Amino acid sequence: MKKFNLQTLIEIAIFAAFAMALDILPSFKPHPSISISFAMIPIFIIAFRRGFAAGVISGFLWGILQITLGDAYILTPTQAFIEYIIAFSCVGFAGLFSNVIKNSLVEKKMTTAITWIVVGTFVGSVIRYFWHFLAGVIFFKKYAIEAGKAPVIFSLTMNGITFIGAFITCAILLSLLLAKAPALVTNARSSTSRKAA
Amino acid sequence: MNNTLIIGQYVPGNSVVHRLDPRTKITIIFFFVIIVFFANSFWSYAVLTLFGLLSMFASKVPIRFVMKGLMPIWFLIVFTFLLHLFINKDGILLLEWSFIKIYTGGVIQGIAISMRFFLLILITSLLTLTTTPIAITDAVEQILHPLKKIKFPVHELALMMSISLRFIPTLLQETDKISKAQASRGVDFRTGPVKERLKAVIPLLVPLFVSAFKRAEELAMAMEARGYQGGEGRTKLRELKISKLDIWIYILFICVIIGLFLTRNYG
């Protein structure tokens, strides 16, 4: 945390709030039958702009916000920990591609930039939904041991569909967004200097 | 600007549960979530249910709010109940209808597990129903305070949480404002093919992100201008205090734990 200055800390916090706000808005659906939200976008933006650690912390905060605002379903301690702490934090893994995305955007290599944006979005969402999938399997295994392979298939279908939808929506929106306003991730200067202790 | 927009589930009140120190509530809920899994008999479930219902009535939160928290989870409760009903083959055969066979073991296990979910959701939603998110943040900061010794950034995380909570209503309003502004310029979010609607979101997101970064920059400057330099020696606007009430509730909860372990394996 020491390596972040105050402005970065605040950006992380505000963008976690942003993800939560987009999550709360009920009317915000691209299609009535698609309940896939693009709430992950602010976390991706922070991850691309400020890197891996900032992305992970922002995702972590978003998970905690889900719990404190009562949006989370706590069914078992393990399930809550996996689904709200680990899964949400892992969206930040998109930040591993922060440098290559920023460099290609600065050099105006749009195709390269968009390729890496899609890769980053994919990595962030696939890791997140992997944890949701795992939590689902663990959960149903615990309560339905005799159901054999059913928990795996059930959890894979449910989370798989949500994952594909969320990934495609976020990838398209982020590509359009950053092609239009690359400064959102490249303009990561700080007007304040002091490190937050 | 109207900043009183309520986010989360908090229902204002002055009940016993509202007045408890948030640390007490979090500690009790933490242990409750663990001990629920130890219940294995009729009477042990009865002890926990009594505690759950007692807390709910003491909180004076209207039942419909509690039920609202349970709504999305009904599916899961019914699903696991049915799963156990049809799969469990212990005990006496109660009902046979073509390939469906229901045994007593299935009914008992189904009820026990549904009860467990009900209690978990009830008690965890009571926390968010009776405690403001900011009080939860303060309490978590205090509870995690010892972790500072191992360099865990407790203060920074609490600061970020407070900032997040403060900005959610603002961001919601701004989203609303900008979507109206763009709609008045002819952007259509609601009709047309999905591709067009996705495209329509961009003119909404760009100003929102730009203004969010601007807010972050301004807040950072304002904080530094006022001499913010991390957690050391920072005083608090809201001080948490453990009262006699908290101590009584702890004693009651310890009785519940003892009661649970005494009634395990009974009935």
CSV table of C-alpha atoms in Angstrom, one decimal:
chain,number,residue,atom,x,y,z
A,1,MET,CA,0.0,0.0,0.0
A,2,LYS,CA,3.0,2.3,0.6
A,3,LYS,CA,3.8,2.5,-3.0
A,4,PHE,CA,0.5,4.2,-3.8
A,5,ASN,CA,0.1,7.9,-3.4
A,6,LEU,CA,-3.0,9.4,-1.9
A,7,GLN,CA,-4.6,10.2,-5.3
A,8,THR,CA,-4.2,6.6,-6.4
A,9,LEU,CA,-5.8,5.4,-3.2
A,10,ILE,CA,-8.8,7.6,-3.7
A,11,GLU,CA,-9.1,6.6,-7.4
A,12,ILE,CA,-9.2,3.0,-6.3
A,13,ALA,CA,-11.9,3.8,-3.7
A,14,ILE,CA,-14.0,5.8,-6.1
A,15,PHE,CA,-13.9,3.3,-8.8
A,16,ALA,CA,-14.8,0.5,-6.4
A,17,ALA,CA,-17.8,2.7,-5.5
A,18,PHE,CA,-18.5,3.1,-9.2
A,19,ALA,CA,-18.6,-0.6,-9.8
A,20,MET,CA,-21.0,-0.9,-6.9
A,21,ALA,CA,-23.2,1.9,-8.2
A,22,LEU,CA,-23.4,0.3,-11.6
A,23,ASP,CA,-24.3,-2.9,-9.8
A,24,ILE,CA,-27.1,-1.2,-7.9
A,25,LEU,CA,-28.7,0.5,-10.9
A,26,PRO,CA,-31.6,-1.8,-11.9
A,27,SER,CA,-32.6,-0.1,-15.1
A,28,PHE,CA,-29.2,-0.5,-16.6
A,29,LYS,CA,-29.5,-3.4,-18.9
A,30,PRO,CA,-28.5,-3.6,-22.5
A,31,HIS,CA,-31.4,-6.0,-23.1
A,32,PRO,CA,-34.3,-7.0,-20.9
A,33,SER,CA,-33.5,-10.7,-21.1
A,34,ILE,CA,-29.8,-10.1,-20.5
A,35,SER,CA,-29.1,-9.4,-16.8
A,36,ILE,CA,-25.4,-9.2,-17.5
A,37,SER,CA,-24.1,-6.0,-16.0
A,38,PHE,CA,-20.9,-4.2,-17.0
A,39,ALA,CA,-20.2,-3.3,-13.4
A,40,MET,CA,-16.7,-4.8,-13.7
A,41,ILE,CA,-15.7,-2.0,-16.1
A,42,PRO,CA,-14.5,0.5,-13.5
A,43,ILE,CA,-12.3,-2.2,-11.9
A,44,PHE,CA,-10.8,-3.0,-15.4
A,45,ILE,CA,-10.2,0.7,-16.0
A,46,ILE,CA,-8.3,1.1,-12.7
A,47,ALA,CA,-6.4,-2.1,-13.3
A,48,PHE,CA,-5.3,-0.9,-16.8
A,49,ARG,CA,-4.5,2.6,-15.5
A,50,ARG,CA,-2.8,1.8,-12.2
A,51,GLY,CA,-1.7,-1.8,-12.6
A,52,PHE,CA,-2.2,-5.1,-11.0
A,53,ALA,CA,-2.1,-4.3,-7.3
A,54,ALA,CA,-4.4,-1.3,-7.7
A,55,GLY,CA,-6.9,-3.4,-9.6
A,56,VAL,CA,-6.8,-6.2,-7.0
A,57,ILE,CA,-7.4,-3.7,-4.2
A,58,SER,CA,-10.2,-2.1,-6.1
A,59,GLY,CA,-11.9,-5.4,-6.7
A,60,PHE,CA,-11.4,-6.4,-3.1
A,61,LEU,CA,-13.1,-3.2,-1.9
A,62,TRP,CA,-16.0,-3.9,-4.3
A,63,GLY,CA,-16.4,-7.3,-2.7
A,64,ILE,CA,-16.4,-5.8,0.8
A,65,LEU,CA,-18.9,-3.2,-0.3
A,66,GLN,CA,-21.2,-6.0,-1.5
A,67,ILE,CA,-21.1,-7.4,2.0
A,68,THR,CA,-21.4,-4.2,4.0
A,69,LEU,CA,-24.3,-3.0,1.8
A,70,GLY,CA,-26.1,-6.3,2.3
A,71,ASP,CA,-26.0,-7.3,-1.4
A,72,ALA,CA,-24.0,-10.4,-0.6
A,73,TYR,CA,-25.4,-13.9,0.1
A,74,ILE,CA,-23.6,-15.4,3.0
A,75,LEU,CA,-24.5,-19.1,3.1
A,76,THR,CA,-21.3,-20.6,4.5
A,77,PRO,CA,-18.1,-18.8,5.6
A,78,THR,CA,-16.1,-20.5,2.9
A,79,GLN,CA,-18.6,-19.6,0.2
A,80,ALA,CA,-18.7,-15.9,1.3
A,81,PHE,CA,-14.9,-15.7,1.4
A,82,ILE,CA,-14.4,-17.3,-2.0
A,83,GLU,CA,-17.3,-15.4,-3.7
A,84,TYR,CA,-16.9,-12.0,-2.2
A,85,ILE,CA,-13.3,-11.6,-1.2
A,86,ILE,CA,-11.2,-13.8,-3.6
A,87,ALA,CA,-13.4,-13.7,-6.7
A,88,PHE,CA,-13.9,-9.9,-6.8
A,89,SER,CA,-10.2,-9.2,-6.0
A,90,CYS,CA,-9.2,-11.4,-8.9
A,91,VAL,CA,-10.9,-9.1,-11.4
A,92,GLY,CA,-7.7,-7.0,-10.8
A,93,PHE,CA,-5.6,-9.7,-12.6
A,94,ALA,CA,-6.5,-7.7,-15.8
A,95,GLY,CA,-3.9,-5.2,-14.5
A,96,LEU,CA,-1.1,-7.6,-15.5
A,97,PHE,CA,-1.5,-6.2,-19.0
A,98,SER,CA,-1.5,-2.6,-17.8
A,99,ASN,CA,1.9,-1.6,-19.3
A,100,VAL,CA,1.4,-3.2,-22.7
A,101,ILE,CA,-2.1,-1.6,-23.1
A,102,LYS,CA,-0.8,1.8,-22.0
A,103,ASN,CA,2.2,1.7,-24.3
A,104,SER,CA,0.2,0.7,-27.3
A,105,LEU,CA,-2.4,3.3,-26.6
A,106,VAL,CA,0.3,6.0,-26.3
A,107,GLU,CA,1.9,4.8,-29.6
A,108,LYS,CA,-1.6,4.8,-31.2
A,109,LYS,CA,-1.3,1.1,-32.1
A,110,MET,CA,-5.0,0.6,-31.8
A,111,THR,CA,-5.2,-3.0,-32.9
A,112,THR,CA,-2.5,-4.1,-30.5
A,113,ALA,CA,-4.2,-2.1,-27.7
A,114,ILE,CA,-7.6,-3.6,-28.3
A,115,THR,CA,-6.2,-7.1,-28.5
A,116,TRP,CA,-4.6,-6.7,-25.1
A,117,ILE,CA,-7.7,-5.0,-23.7
A,118,VAL,CA,-9.7,-8.1,-24.7
A,119,VAL,CA,-7.0,-10.4,-23.3
A,120,GLY,CA,-6.9,-8.4,-20.0
A,121,THR,CA,-10.7,-8.4,-19.7
A,122,PHE,CA,-10.8,-12.2,-20.5
A,123,VAL,CA,-8.2,-13.0,-17.8
A,124,GLY,CA,-9.9,-10.8,-15.2
A,125,SER,CA,-13.3,-12.2,-15.8
A,126,VAL,CA,-12.3,-15.8,-16.3
A,127,ILE,CA,-10.4,-15.9,-12.9
A,128,ARG,CA,-13.4,-14.2,-11.2
A,129,TYR,CA,-16.0,-16.6,-12.6
A,130,PHE,CA,-13.7,-19.6,-11.9
A,131,TRP,CA,-14.0,-18.8,-8.2
A,132,HIS,CA,-17.8,-18.4,-8.5
A,133,PHE,CA,-17.8,-21.8,-10.2
A,134,LEU,CA,-15.7,-23.4,-7.6
A,135,ALA,CA,-17.8,-21.9,-4.8
A,136,GLY,CA,-20.9,-23.3,-6.5
A,137,VAL,CA,-19.3,-26.8,-6.7
A,138,ILE,CA,-18.1,-26.7,-3.1
A,139,PHE,CA,-21.5,-25.5,-1.9
A,140,PHE,CA,-23.6,-28.1,-3.7
A,141,LYS,CA,-21.2,-30.9,-3.0
A,142,LYS,CA,-21.6,-30.1,0.7
A,143,TYR,CA,-25.4,-30.3,0.5
A,144,ALA,CA,-25.8,-32.9,-2.2
A,145,ILE,CA,-23.0,-35.4,-2.1
A,146,GLU,CA,-25.0,-38.1,-3.7
A,147,ALA,CA,-25.8,-36.0,-6.7
A,148,GLY,CA,-22.6,-37.1,-8.4
A,149,LYS,CA,-21.4,-34.9,-11.2
A,150,ALA,CA,-24.5,-32.7,-11.1
A,151,PRO,CA,-23.0,-29.9,-9.0
A,152,VAL,CA,-20.1,-29.5,-11.4
A,153,ILE,CA,-22.4,-29.3,-14.5
A,154,PHE,CA,-24.9,-27.1,-12.8
A,155,SER,CA,-22.3,-24.6,-11.5
A,156,LEU,CA,-20.5,-24.7,-14.8
A,157,THR,CA,-23.6,-23.9,-16.8
A,158,MET,CA,-24.8,-21.1,-14.5
A,159,ASN,CA,-21.5,-19.4,-14.1
A,160,GLY,CA,-20.4,-20.2,-17.6
A,161,ILE,CA,-23.3,-18.3,-19.2
A,162,THR,CA,-22.9,-15.3,-16.9
A,163,PHE,CA,-19.1,-15.3,-17.5
A,164,ILE,CA,-19.5,-15.3,-21.3
A,165,GLY,CA,-22.1,-12.5,-21.2
A,166,ALA,CA,-20.1,-10.4,-18.8
A,167,PHE,CA,-16.8,-10.9,-20.7
A,168,ILE,CA,-18.3,-10.1,-24.1
A,169,THR,CA,-20.1,-7.0,-22.8
A,170,CYS,CA,-17.1,-5.7,-20.9
A,171,ALA,CA,-14.7,-6.4,-23.8
A,172,ILE,CA,-16.8,-4.6,-26.4
A,173,LEU,CA,-17.5,-1.6,-24.1
A,174,LEU,CA,-13.9,-1.3,-23.0
A,175,SER,CA,-12.6,-1.5,-26.5
A,176,LEU,CA,-15.0,1.2,-27.7
A,177,LEU,CA,-14.4,3.3,-24.6
A,178,LEU,CA,-10.6,3.2,-24.7
A,179,ALA,CA,-10.5,3.7,-28.5
A,180,LYS,CA,-12.5,6.9,-27.9
A,181,ALA,CA,-10.9,8.1,-24.7
A,182,PRO,CA,-7.5,6.5,-24.3
A,183,ALA,CA,-6.6,9.2,-21.8
A,184,LEU,CA,-8.7,7.4,-19.2
A,185,VAL,CA,-5.8,4.9,-18.8
A,186,THR,CA,-2.8,6.7,-20.2
A,187,ASN,CA,-3.2,10.0,-18.4
A,188,ALA,CA,-2.2,8.5,-15.0
A,189,ARG,CA,-0.2,11.4,-13.6
A,190,SER,CA,-0.7,12.5,-10.1
A,191,SER,CA,-1.0,16.1,-9.1
A,192,THR,CA,-0.3,15.3,-5.5
A,193,SER,CA,3.1,14.2,-4.5
A,194,ARG,CA,3.2,12.8,-1.0
A,195,LYS,CA,3.0,9.1,-0.4
A,196,ALA,CA,0.2,8.0,1.9
A,197,ALA,CA,1.9,6.5,4.9
B,1,MET,CA,-28.0,18.5,-4.4
B,2,ASN,CA,-29.9,15.8,-2.6
B,3,ASN,CA,-27.3,13.7,-0.8
B,4,THR,CA,-29.7,11.9,1.5
B,5,LEU,CA,-30.2,9.0,-1.0
B,6,ILE,CA,-30.1,5.8,1.0
B,7,ILE,CA,-28.0,3.0,-0.2
B,8,GLY,CA,-27.8,-0.4,1.2
B,9,GLN,CA,-30.4,-1.8,3.4
B,10,TYR,CA,-30.1,0.2,6.6
B,11,VAL,CA,-33.4,0.9,8.4
B,12,PRO,CA,-33.0,3.8,10.9
B,13,GLY,CA,-34.2,3.0,14.4
B,14,ASN,CA,-33.4,3.2,18.1
B,15,SER,CA,-33.9,-0.4,19.1
B,16,VAL,CA,-31.6,-2.5,21.3
B,17,VAL,CA,-30.0,-4.0,18.2
B,18,HIS,CA,-29.5,-0.6,16.7
B,19,ARG,CA,-27.8,0.8,19.8
B,20,LEU,CA,-25.4,-2.1,20.1
B,21,ASP,CA,-21.8,-1.3,19.3
B,22,PRO,CA,-21.1,-2.4,15.7
B,23,ARG,CA,-18.1,-4.4,16.9
B,24,THR,CA,-20.4,-6.4,19.2
B,25,LYS,CA,-22.7,-7.1,16.3
B,26,ILE,CA,-20.0,-8.2,14.0
B,27,THR,CA,-18.3,-10.4,16.6
B,28,ILE,CA,-21.6,-12.1,17.4
B,29,ILE,CA,-22.5,-12.6,13.8
B,30,PHE,CA,-19.1,-14.0,13.0
B,31,PHE,CA,-19.4,-16.6,15.7
B,32,PHE,CA,-23.1,-17.3,14.9
B,33,VAL,CA,-22.2,-18.1,11.3
B,34,ILE,CA,-19.8,-20.7,12.6
B,35,ILE,CA,-21.9,-22.3,15.3
B,36,VAL,CA,-24.9,-22.7,13.0
B,37,PHE,CA,-23.0,-25.6,11.4
B,38,PHE,CA,-22.7,-27.3,14.8
B,39,ALA,CA,-26.4,-27.6,15.2
B,40,ASN,CA,-27.5,-31.2,14.5
B,41,SER,CA,-30.6,-31.9,16.5
B,42,PHE,CA,-34.1,-30.5,16.9
B,43,TRP,CA,-33.4,-28.7,20.2
B,44,SER,CA,-30.1,-27.3,19.0
B,45,TYR,CA,-31.8,-25.8,16.0
B,46,ALA,CA,-34.5,-24.5,18.4
B,47,VAL,CA,-32.0,-22.7,20.5
B,48,LEU,CA,-30.5,-21.0,17.5
B,49,THR,CA,-33.9,-20.1,16.0
B,50,LEU,CA,-35.0,-18.7,19.3
B,51,PHE,CA,-31.9,-16.4,19.3
B,52,GLY,CA,-32.5,-15.5,15.6
B,53,LEU,CA,-36.1,-14.6,16.1
B,54,LEU,CA,-35.4,-12.8,19.4
B,55,SER,CA,-32.8,-10.6,17.7
B,56,MET,CA,-35.2,-9.9,14.8
B,57,PHE,CA,-38.0,-8.8,17.1
B,58,ALA,CA,-35.6,-6.8,19.3
B,59,SER,CA,-34.4,-5.0,16.2
B,60,LYS,CA,-38.0,-3.7,15.6
B,61,VAL,CA,-37.2,-3.8,11.9
B,62,PRO,CA,-40.4,-4.4,10.0
B,63,ILE,CA,-40.7,-8.1,8.9
B,64,ARG,CA,-41.1,-7.2,5.3
B,65,PHE,CA,-37.6,-5.8,5.2
B,66,VAL,CA,-36.2,-9.0,6.6
B,67,MET,CA,-38.3,-11.0,4.1
B,68,LYS,CA,-36.9,-8.8,1.2
B,69,GLY,CA,-33.4,-10.0,2.1
B,70,LEU,CA,-34.7,-13.6,1.9
B,71,MET,CA,-36.4,-13.2,-1.4
B,72,PRO,CA,-33.6,-13.9,-3.8
B,73,ILE,CA,-32.5,-16.9,-1.8
B,74,TRP,CA,-35.9,-18.7,-1.7
B,75,PHE,CA,-35.0,-20.5,-4.9
B,76,LEU,CA,-31.9,-21.9,-3.3
B,77,ILE,CA,-33.6,-22.9,-0.1
B,78,VAL,CA,-36.4,-24.7,-2.0
B,79,PHE,CA,-33.9,-26.3,-4.4
B,80,THR,CA,-31.7,-27.8,-1.7
B,81,PHE,CA,-34.8,-28.8,0.2
B,82,LEU,CA,-36.2,-30.8,-2.8
B,83,LEU,CA,-32.8,-32.2,-3.5
B,84,HIS,CA,-32.6,-33.7,-0.1
B,85,LEU,CA,-36.2,-34.8,-0.2
B,86,PHE,CA,-35.6,-36.9,-3.3
B,87,ILE,CA,-32.1,-38.1,-2.8
B,88,ASN,CA,-31.8,-39.0,0.8
B,89,LYS,CA,-32.9,-42.6,1.3
B,90,ASP,CA,-32.5,-42.9,5.1
B,91,GLY,CA,-35.3,-43.7,7.6
B,92,ILE,CA,-38.8,-44.9,6.8
B,93,LEU,CA,-40.5,-44.7,3.4
B,94,LEU,CA,-43.2,-42.1,3.7
B,95,LEU,CA,-44.5,-41.7,0.1
B,96,GLU,CA,-44.1,-43.6,-3.1
B,97,TRP,CA,-45.4,-42.4,-6.4
B,98,SER,CA,-44.0,-43.9,-9.6
B,99,PHE,CA,-40.3,-43.2,-9.4
B,100,ILE,CA,-40.5,-40.7,-6.5
B,101,LYS,CA,-39.7,-42.1,-3.1
B,102,ILE,CA,-39.7,-39.9,-0.1
B,103,TYR,CA,-38.1,-41.0,3.2
B,104,THR,CA,-38.2,-39.5,6.7
B,105,GLY,CA,-34.4,-38.9,6.5
B,106,GLY,CA,-34.9,-36.7,3.5
B,107,VAL,CA,-37.6,-34.6,5.1
B,108,ILE,CA,-35.6,-34.1,8.3
B,109,GLN,CA,-32.4,-33.2,6.5
B,110,GLY,CA,-34.2,-31.0,4.0
B,111,ILE,CA,-35.8,-29.0,6.8
B,112,ALA,CA,-32.6,-28.8,8.8
B,113,ILE,CA,-30.6,-27.4,5.9
B,114,SER,CA,-33.4,-24.9,4.9
B,115,MET,CA,-33.5,-23.8,8.5
B,116,ARG,CA,-29.7,-23.3,8.5
B,117,PHE,CA,-29.9,-21.0,5.4
B,118,PHE,CA,-32.8,-19.1,6.9
B,119,LEU,CA,-30.9,-18.5,10.1
B,120,LEU,CA,-27.7,-17.4,8.2
B,121,ILE,CA,-29.5,-15.0,6.0
B,122,LEU,CA,-31.7,-13.7,8.8
B,123,ILE,CA,-28.8,-12.9,11.1
B,124,THR,CA,-26.4,-11.5,8.5
B,125,SER,CA,-29.2,-9.2,7.1
B,126,LEU,CA,-29.9,-8.0,10.6
B,127,LEU,CA,-26.4,-6.5,10.7
B,128,THR,CA,-26.9,-4.5,7.5
B,129,LEU,CA,-30.5,-3.6,8.4
B,130,THR,CA,-29.5,-2.1,11.8
B,131,THR,CA,-26.0,-0.8,11.2
B,132,THR,CA,-25.0,2.0,8.8
B,133,PRO,CA,-22.3,0.9,6.4
B,134,ILE,CA,-19.9,3.6,7.8
B,135,ALA,CA,-20.4,2.1,11.3
B,136,ILE,CA,-19.5,-1.3,10.0
B,137,THR,CA,-16.4,0.2,8.4
B,138,ASP,CA,-15.3,1.8,11.7
B,139,ALA,CA,-15.9,-1.4,13.6
B,140,VAL,CA,-13.9,-3.5,11.1
B,141,GLU,CA,-11.1,-1.0,11.3
B,142,GLN,CA,-11.1,-1.3,15.1
B,143,ILE,CA,-11.3,-5.1,15.0
B,144,LEU,CA,-8.5,-5.4,12.5
B,145,HIS,CA,-6.3,-2.8,14.3
B,146,PRO,CA,-3.9,-5.4,15.8
B,147,LEU,CA,-3.0,-6.4,12.2
B,148,LYS,CA,-1.2,-3.1,11.9
B,149,LYS,CA,1.7,-4.8,13.7
B,150,ILE,CA,2.3,-7.1,10.7
B,151,LYS,CA,2.1,-4.1,8.3
B,152,PHE,CA,-1.4,-4.8,7.1
B,153,PRO,CA,-2.8,-1.4,5.9
B,154,VAL,CA,-5.8,-1.3,8.1
B,155,HIS,CA,-6.2,2.4,8.1
B,156,GLU,CA,-5.8,2.9,4.4
B,157,LEU,CA,-8.4,0.2,3.7
B,158,ALA,CA,-10.8,1.8,6.1
B,159,LEU,CA,-10.2,5.2,4.6
B,160,MET,CA,-10.9,3.8,1.1
B,161,MET,CA,-14.0,2.1,2.3
B,162,SER,CA,-15.4,5.3,3.8
B,163,ILE,CA,-14.6,7.2,0.6
B,164,SER,CA,-16.3,4.4,-1.5
B,165,LEU,CA,-19.4,4.6,0.7
B,166,ARG,CA,-19.5,8.3,0.6
B,167,PHE,CA,-19.3,8.4,-3.2
B,168,ILE,CA,-21.8,5.6,-4.2
B,169,PRO,CA,-24.9,8.0,-3.9
B,170,THR,CA,-23.0,10.8,-5.7
B,171,LEU,CA,-22.1,8.4,-8.5
B,172,LEU,CA,-25.6,7.1,-8.8
B,173,GLN,CA,-27.0,10.6,-9.1
B,174,GLU,CA,-24.4,11.6,-11.6
B,175,THR,CA,-25.1,8.5,-13.7
B,176,ASP,CA,-28.8,9.5,-13.6
B,177,LYS,CA,-28.0,13.1,-14.5
B,178,ILE,CA,-25.7,12.3,-17.4
B,179,SER,CA,-27.9,9.6,-18.8
B,180,LYS,CA,-30.8,12.1,-18.8
B,181,ALA,CA,-28.5,14.8,-20.4
B,182,GLN,CA,-27.4,12.3,-23.2
B,183,ALA,CA,-31.0,11.2,-23.7
B,184,SER,CA,-32.1,14.7,-24.2
B,185,ARG,CA,-29.4,15.0,-26.9
B,186,GLY,CA,-31.0,12.0,-28.6
B,187,VAL,CA,-29.0,9.0,-27.3
B,188,ASP,CA,-31.3,6.0,-27.1
B,189,PHE,CA,-30.4,3.5,-24.4
B,190,ARG,CA,-33.6,1.5,-24.5
B,191,THR,CA,-34.5,0.5,-28.1
B,192,GLY,CA,-32.8,-0.7,-31.2
B,193,PRO,CA,-30.4,-3.7,-31.7
B,194,VAL,CA,-28.2,-4.7,-28.8
B,195,LYS,CA,-25.1,-3.5,-30.7
B,196,GLU,CA,-26.5,0.0,-31.0
B,197,ARG,CA,-27.5,0.0,-27.3
B,198,LEU,CA,-24.0,-1.0,-26.3
B,199,LYS,CA,-22.6,1.9,-28.4
B,200,ALA,CA,-25.1,4.3,-26.7
B,201,VAL,CA,-23.5,3.5,-23.3
B,202,ILE,CA,-20.1,5.0,-24.4
B,203,PRO,CA,-21.3,8.7,-24.3
B,204,LEU,CA,-22.5,7.9,-20.9
B,205,LEU,CA,-19.4,6.3,-19.5
B,206,VAL,CA,-16.8,8.7,-20.9
B,207,PRO,CA,-18.1,11.8,-18.9
B,208,LEU,CA,-18.7,9.6,-15.9
B,209,PHE,CA,-15.2,8.3,-15.8
B,210,VAL,CA,-13.6,11.7,-16.5
B,211,SER,CA,-15.6,13.3,-13.7
B,212,ALA,CA,-14.7,10.5,-11.3
B,213,PHE,CA,-11.0,10.9,-11.9
B,214,LYS,CA,-11.4,14.7,-11.5
B,215,ARG,CA,-13.2,14.1,-8.1
B,216,ALA,CA,-10.4,11.8,-7.0
B,217,GLU,CA,-7.8,14.4,-7.9
B,218,GLU,CA,-9.7,17.2,-6.1
B,219,LEU,CA,-10.3,15.1,-3.0
B,220,ALA,CA,-6.6,14.1,-2.9
B,221,MET,CA,-5.5,17.8,-3.1
B,222,ALA,CA,-8.1,18.9,-0.5
B,223,MET,CA,-6.9,16.2,1.9
B,224,GLU,CA,-3.3,17.1,1.5
B,225,ALA,CA,-4.0,20.8,1.8
B,226,ARG,CA,-5.5,20.0,5.2
B,227,GLY,CA,-2.5,18.1,6.2
B,228,TYR,CA,-3.6,14.5,5.8
B,229,GLN,CA,-0.6,12.2,6.2
B,230,GLY,CA,-1.8,8.7,6.9
B,231,GLY,CA,-3.3,7.0,9.9
B,232,GLU,CA,-0.9,7.9,12.7
B,233,GLY,CA,-2.4,10.2,15.3
B,234,ARG,CA,-5.6,10.8,13.3
B,235,THR,CA,-8.6,11.4,15.5
B,236,LYS,CA,-12.2,10.2,14.8
B,237,LEU,CA,-15.5,12.0,14.4
B,238,ARG,CA,-17.4,8.9,15.6
B,239,GLU,CA,-15.9,7.1,18.7
B,240,LEU,CA,-17.1,3.6,19.3
B,241,LYS,CA,-17.9,2.7,22.9
B,242,ILE,CA,-18.7,-0.7,24.5
B,243,SER,CA,-21.6,-0.2,26.9
B,244,LYS,CA,-23.3,-2.3,29.6
B,245,LEU,CA,-25.8,-3.4,27.0
B,246,ASP,CA,-23.0,-4.9,24.9
B,247,ILE,CA,-21.7,-6.9,27.8
B,248,TRP,CA,-25.2,-8.3,28.5
B,249,ILE,CA,-25.6,-9.3,24.9
B,250,TYR,CA,-22.2,-11.0,25.0
B,251,ILE,CA,-23.3,-12.9,28.1
B,252,LEU,CA,-26.6,-13.9,26.4
B,253,PHE,CA,-24.8,-15.1,23.3
B,254,ILE,CA,-22.4,-17.2,25.4
B,255,CYS,CA,-25.5,-18.8,27.0
B,256,VAL,CA,-26.8,-19.5,23.5
B,257,ILE,CA,-23.5,-21.2,22.6
B,258,ILE,CA,-23.6,-23.3,25.8
B,259,GLY,CA,-27.2,-24.1,25.2
B,260,LEU,CA,-26.4,-25.2,21.7
B,261,PHE,CA,-23.7,-27.6,22.8
B,262,LEU,CA,-25.8,-29.0,25.6
B,263,THR,CA,-28.7,-29.7,23.2
B,264,ARG,CA,-26.5,-31.2,20.4
B,265,ASN,CA,-27.5,-34.8,19.7
B,266,TYR,CA,-30.8,-34.3,21.6
B,267,GLY,CA,-34.1,-35.0,20.0
